[in-house]
Coordinates of C-alpha atoms in Angstrom, one line a residue:
M11 CA -21.3 -56.2 -21.5
D12 CA -23.0 -57.4 -24.7
T13 CA -26.4 -58.4 -23.2
R14 CA -27.7 -60.0 -26.3
A15 CA -24.6 -62.2 -26.5
E16 CA -25.1 -63.1 -22.8
I17 CA -28.7 -64.2 -23.5
R18 CA -27.6 -66.3 -26.5
D19 CA -24.7 -68.0 -24.7
F20 CA -26.7 -68.6 -21.6
L21 CA -29.7 -70.2 -23.4
T22 CA -27.3 -72.2 -25.7
S23 CA -25.5 -73.5 -22.6
R24 CA -28.8 -74.5 -21.0
R25 CA -29.9 -76.3 -24.1
A26 CA -26.6 -78.1 -24.4
R27 CA -26.8 -79.6 -21.0
L28 CA -30.3 -81.1 -21.4
T29 CA -30.6 -84.4 -23.3
P30 CA -33.8 -85.3 -25.2
E31 CA -34.4 -88.1 -22.7
Q32 CA -34.3 -85.7 -19.8
A33 CA -36.6 -83.3 -21.6
G34 CA -39.1 -86.1 -22.7
V35 CA -38.4 -85.4 -26.4
P36 CA -38.8 -88.4 -28.6
T37 CA -35.8 -89.4 -30.6
Y38 CA -35.8 -91.4 -33.9
G39 CA -32.2 -92.5 -34.1
G40 CA -29.5 -91.1 -36.3
V41 CA -26.7 -88.6 -35.4
R42 CA -27.7 -85.4 -33.7
R43 CA -25.6 -82.4 -34.9
V44 CA -25.9 -80.4 -31.7
P45 CA -25.4 -81.4 -28.0
G46 CA -28.5 -81.4 -26.0
L47 CA -31.8 -80.0 -27.3
R48 CA -32.4 -78.3 -30.7
R49 CA -34.0 -74.8 -30.8
E50 CA -37.1 -76.2 -32.4
E51 CA -37.4 -78.8 -29.6
V52 CA -37.2 -76.1 -26.9
A53 CA -39.8 -74.0 -28.8
H54 CA -42.2 -77.0 -29.0
L55 CA -41.7 -77.7 -25.2
A56 CA -42.3 -74.1 -24.4
G57 CA -45.4 -73.7 -26.7
V58 CA -43.9 -70.9 -28.8
S59 CA -43.0 -70.7 -32.5
V60 CA -39.5 -71.7 -33.6
D61 CA -39.1 -68.1 -35.1
Y62 CA -40.0 -66.6 -31.7
Y63 CA -37.6 -68.8 -29.8
N64 CA -34.8 -68.0 -32.3
R65 CA -35.4 -64.3 -31.7
L66 CA -35.4 -64.9 -28.0
E67 CA -32.1 -66.7 -28.1
R68 CA -30.7 -63.8 -30.1
G69 CA -31.9 -61.3 -27.4
R70 CA -34.3 -59.8 -29.8
A71 CA -37.6 -60.9 -28.3
T72 CA -38.6 -57.7 -26.5
G73 CA -41.7 -57.5 -24.2
I74 CA -41.7 -61.2 -23.3
S75 CA -44.5 -62.0 -20.9
P76 CA -43.9 -63.6 -17.5
E77 CA -46.0 -66.6 -18.7
V78 CA -43.9 -67.2 -21.8
L79 CA -40.7 -66.7 -19.9
A80 CA -41.9 -69.3 -17.3
S81 CA -42.7 -71.7 -20.2
V82 CA -39.2 -71.3 -21.6
A83 CA -37.7 -71.7 -18.2
C84 CA -39.7 -74.9 -17.6
A85 CA -38.7 -76.3 -21.0
L86 CA -35.1 -75.8 -20.2
Q87 CA -35.6 -77.0 -16.7
L88 CA -34.0 -73.8 -15.2
D89 CA -33.9 -73.5 -11.5
E90 CA -35.1 -70.4 -9.6
V91 CA -31.8 -68.6 -9.8
E92 CA -31.3 -69.4 -13.5
H93 CA -34.9 -68.2 -14.2
E94 CA -34.2 -64.9 -12.4
H95 CA -30.9 -64.5 -14.3
L96 CA -32.6 -64.9 -17.6
R97 CA -35.3 -62.4 -16.6
N98 CA -32.6 -59.9 -15.6
L99 CA -30.7 -60.4 -18.9
L100 CA -33.9 -59.9 -21.0
H101 CA -34.7 -56.8 -18.9
A102 CA -31.3 -55.4 -19.5
A103 CA -31.6 -56.0 -23.3
R104 CA -34.7 -53.8 -23.6
P105 CA -34.1 -50.5 -25.3
S106 CA -33.8 -47.7 -22.7
P107 CA -32.8 -44.0 -22.7
L108 CA -29.0 -43.6 -22.9
Q109 CA -27.5 -42.9 -19.5
A110 CA -24.0 -43.1 -18.1
P111 CA -23.0 -46.3 -16.4
R112 CA -22.7 -46.0 -12.6
S113 CA -21.2 -48.1 -9.9
R114 CA -23.9 -49.7 -7.7
A115 CA -21.7 -51.4 -5.1
R116 CA -20.7 -49.2 -2.1
H117 CA -17.3 -49.2 -0.5
A118 CA -18.5 -48.2 3.0
V119 CA -21.2 -49.2 5.5
R120 CA -23.2 -47.2 8.0
P121 CA -21.5 -46.8 11.4
T122 CA -24.4 -48.8 13.0
V123 CA -23.7 -51.7 10.8
Q124 CA -20.1 -51.7 11.8
K125 CA -21.1 -51.7 15.4
V126 CA -23.2 -54.8 14.8
L127 CA -20.2 -56.5 13.2
D128 CA -18.0 -55.6 16.1
A129 CA -20.5 -56.9 18.6
L130 CA -20.4 -60.4 17.1
D131 CA -18.0 -63.0 18.6
L132 CA -17.7 -64.9 15.3
P133 CA -16.2 -63.9 11.9
A134 CA -18.6 -61.4 10.2
F135 CA -18.4 -59.3 7.1
V136 CA -20.4 -57.1 4.8
Q137 CA -20.0 -57.9 1.1
N138 CA -21.1 -56.1 -2.0
S139 CA -22.4 -57.4 -5.4
R140 CA -18.8 -57.5 -6.7
L141 CA -18.0 -60.0 -3.9
E142 CA -15.8 -57.4 -2.2
I143 CA -15.6 -57.4 1.6
V144 CA -16.3 -53.7 2.5
A145 CA -16.5 -54.1 6.2
A146 CA -15.5 -56.8 8.8
N147 CA -15.0 -57.3 12.5
A148 CA -11.6 -58.2 14.0
L149 CA -12.1 -62.0 13.6
G150 CA -13.3 -61.6 10.1
Q151 CA -10.3 -59.6 9.1
A152 CA -7.9 -62.0 10.8
L153 CA -9.5 -64.9 8.9
Y154 CA -8.3 -63.7 5.5
A155 CA -5.4 -61.4 6.5
D156 CA -1.8 -62.4 5.7
A157 CA -0.3 -64.1 8.7
E158 CA 2.9 -62.1 8.3
G159 CA 1.0 -58.8 8.1
D160 CA -0.8 -56.7 10.7
H161 CA -3.9 -58.9 10.9
R162 CA -6.0 -56.4 9.1
L163 CA -7.4 -56.4 5.6
E164 CA -7.1 -53.5 3.2
L165 CA -10.8 -52.8 2.3
P166 CA -12.4 -53.3 0.0
F167 CA -11.0 -56.8 -0.2
S168 CA -11.9 -58.6 -3.5
M169 CA -12.8 -62.3 -2.8
P170 CA -12.6 -63.2 -6.5
S171 CA -9.2 -61.7 -6.9
F172 CA -8.0 -63.6 -3.8
V173 CA -9.4 -66.9 -5.1
F174 CA -8.0 -66.7 -8.6
L175 CA -4.9 -64.4 -8.3
D176 CA -3.5 -64.8 -4.8
P177 CA -0.9 -67.7 -4.5
R178 CA -2.1 -68.4 -0.9
S179 CA -5.6 -69.2 -2.1
P180 CA -5.3 -73.0 -3.1
A181 CA -3.7 -73.9 0.3
F182 CA -6.2 -71.8 2.2
Y183 CA -9.4 -73.4 0.9
G184 CA -10.3 -76.9 1.8
D185 CA -12.0 -77.3 -1.6
W186 CA -10.6 -74.7 -3.9
S187 CA -12.3 -76.0 -7.0
R188 CA -15.8 -75.7 -5.4
V189 CA -15.0 -72.2 -4.1
A190 CA -13.7 -71.1 -7.6
R191 CA -16.9 -72.4 -9.3
N192 CA -19.1 -70.7 -6.8
Q193 CA -17.3 -67.3 -7.0
V194 CA -17.7 -67.3 -10.8
A195 CA -21.3 -68.3 -10.6
L196 CA -22.0 -65.5 -8.1
L197 CA -20.2 -63.0 -10.3
R198 CA -22.2 -64.1 -13.3
T199 CA -25.4 -63.6 -11.3
S200 CA -24.3 -60.1 -10.3
A201 CA -23.4 -59.3 -13.9
G202 CA -26.9 -60.2 -15.0
R203 CA -28.4 -58.0 -12.3
T204 CA -26.2 -55.0 -12.7
P205 CA -24.7 -55.1 -16.2
D206 CA -23.9 -51.4 -16.2
D207 CA -21.6 -51.5 -13.2
P208 CA -18.2 -50.5 -14.7
E209 CA -16.2 -51.7 -11.8
L210 CA -17.8 -55.2 -12.0
L211 CA -17.0 -55.4 -15.7
A212 CA -13.5 -54.3 -15.0
L213 CA -13.1 -57.0 -12.4
I214 CA -14.4 -59.7 -14.8
G215 CA -12.1 -58.4 -17.5
K216 CA -9.1 -58.5 -15.2
L217 CA -9.8 -62.0 -14.0
S218 CA -10.4 -63.2 -17.6
T219 CA -7.1 -61.8 -18.7
Q220 CA -5.0 -63.1 -15.8
S221 CA -6.6 -66.4 -14.9
P222 CA -7.2 -69.2 -17.5
H223 CA -9.2 -71.1 -14.9
F224 CA -11.5 -68.2 -14.4
R225 CA -12.0 -67.9 -18.2
E226 CA -12.9 -71.6 -18.4
L227 CA -15.4 -71.4 -15.6
W228 CA -16.9 -68.1 -16.9
A229 CA -17.7 -69.9 -20.2
T230 CA -20.0 -72.3 -18.4
H231 CA -22.6 -69.5 -17.7
D232 CA -23.5 -71.1 -14.4
V233 CA -25.3 -68.8 -11.9
L234 CA -25.7 -69.0 -8.1
K235 CA -27.4 -67.1 -5.3
Y236 CA -25.7 -67.8 -2.0
R237 CA -27.6 -68.2 1.2
K238 CA -26.0 -70.8 3.4
G239 CA -23.3 -73.4 3.1
P240 CA -20.1 -75.0 4.5
K241 CA -16.8 -73.1 4.7
N242 CA -13.6 -75.2 5.1
Y243 CA -10.3 -73.3 5.5
H244 CA -6.7 -74.0 6.5
H245 CA -5.7 -70.9 8.3
P246 CA -1.9 -70.3 8.4
V247 CA -2.0 -69.6 12.2
V248 CA -4.8 -71.8 13.7
G249 CA -5.0 -74.7 11.1
D250 CA -8.1 -76.4 9.8
I251 CA -11.4 -74.7 10.6
E252 CA -15.0 -75.4 9.5
F253 CA -17.9 -73.0 9.5
I254 CA -21.4 -72.7 8.3
G255 CA -21.7 -69.5 6.3
E256 CA -25.0 -67.5 6.4
S257 CA -25.9 -64.6 4.1
F258 CA -28.5 -61.9 5.0
D259 CA -29.5 -59.0 2.6
L260 CA -28.8 -55.6 4.2
S261 CA -30.6 -53.5 1.6
E262 CA -32.2 -54.4 -1.7
H263 CA -31.1 -51.0 -3.1
E264 CA -27.4 -51.1 -2.0
D265 CA -26.6 -54.7 -3.0
L266 CA -25.0 -55.4 0.4
A267 CA -25.1 -58.6 2.3
L268 CA -24.1 -59.5 5.9
L269 CA -22.1 -62.7 6.1
T270 CA -21.6 -64.6 9.3
Y271 CA -19.5 -67.8 9.9
T272 CA -20.9 -69.9 12.7
Y273 CA -19.4 -73.1 14.2
E274 CA -20.2 -76.0 16.5
T275 CA -19.6 -75.6 20.2
N276 CA -17.0 -77.9 21.8
S277 CA -15.4 -78.4 18.4
P278 CA -11.9 -78.1 17.0
T279 CA -13.0 -74.9 15.3
E280 CA -14.2 -73.4 18.5
Q281 CA -10.7 -74.0 20.0
A282 CA -9.1 -72.6 16.8
M283 CA -11.3 -69.5 17.1
T284 CA -10.2 -69.0 20.7
L285 CA -6.6 -69.1 19.4
L286 CA -7.4 -66.8 16.6
A287 CA -9.0 -64.3 19.0
S288 CA -5.8 -64.4 21.1
W289 CA -3.8 -63.8 17.9
V290 CA -6.0 -60.8 17.0
G291 CA -5.6 -59.5 20.6
S292 CA -1.9 -59.4 20.2
A293 CA -2.2 -57.3 17.1
V294 CA -2.7 -53.5 16.8
L295 CA -6.3 -53.2 15.7
P296 CA -8.4 -50.1 15.2
S297 CA -10.7 -49.4 18.1
S298 CA -14.4 -50.0 17.4

């Protein structure tokens, strides 16, 4: 990944979305040649020279202090996730000794983690920074498995590939457009944090080649860090189901997260999950 180009495109996209009125920049009429803020206006708001900001936007401002970075983030009205993403990109752009790229996302979890998954009576998964499900309990596998298959997922199961390349995906998600936007933003965040992960870059390349919608969303440079949110699905066996998804970091060094899908008691989803558990029970599943 060309980190300097990522910095340029990210900062340009953040400038373009911010109007002078939103930033509190005076306007004097006339036609503006660029959407959003000009570079010199961002530099003025951040309290840095125009030359310095130009070098920053080109990814050439090495050794930027946390204070200056915070000033630029404030000028561009970046949220916490965007601020962290920019910091990660600038860190990745710093000169460093040459070393071979290495994969950072594991394809397996500790046996004790799998036992925790299996002990939960709700869908639960472990996901890596490439948004691959690398472990799941029986209900979690049944949630995404093909209804005509054996109720199990082939792991690792790539969520971005399912969203953008699987023909079942649009009918499965209650709001496919929101899911697609979130998947791309999460991948963009991962790419900023681990730009030397060859498997992540290969995934982005594959999706960019095979999905025009992914390419369109990737060009927005939006970023996201998921913690909690609604999940609305139309399962081919049990119908419409609604969850609240929660994400918990398993290890800051392994980029693994535990995902759980909870639901209201005495709800249609609870009834659907009872049916799903019965469906799972009729399948041949591996013993825990």
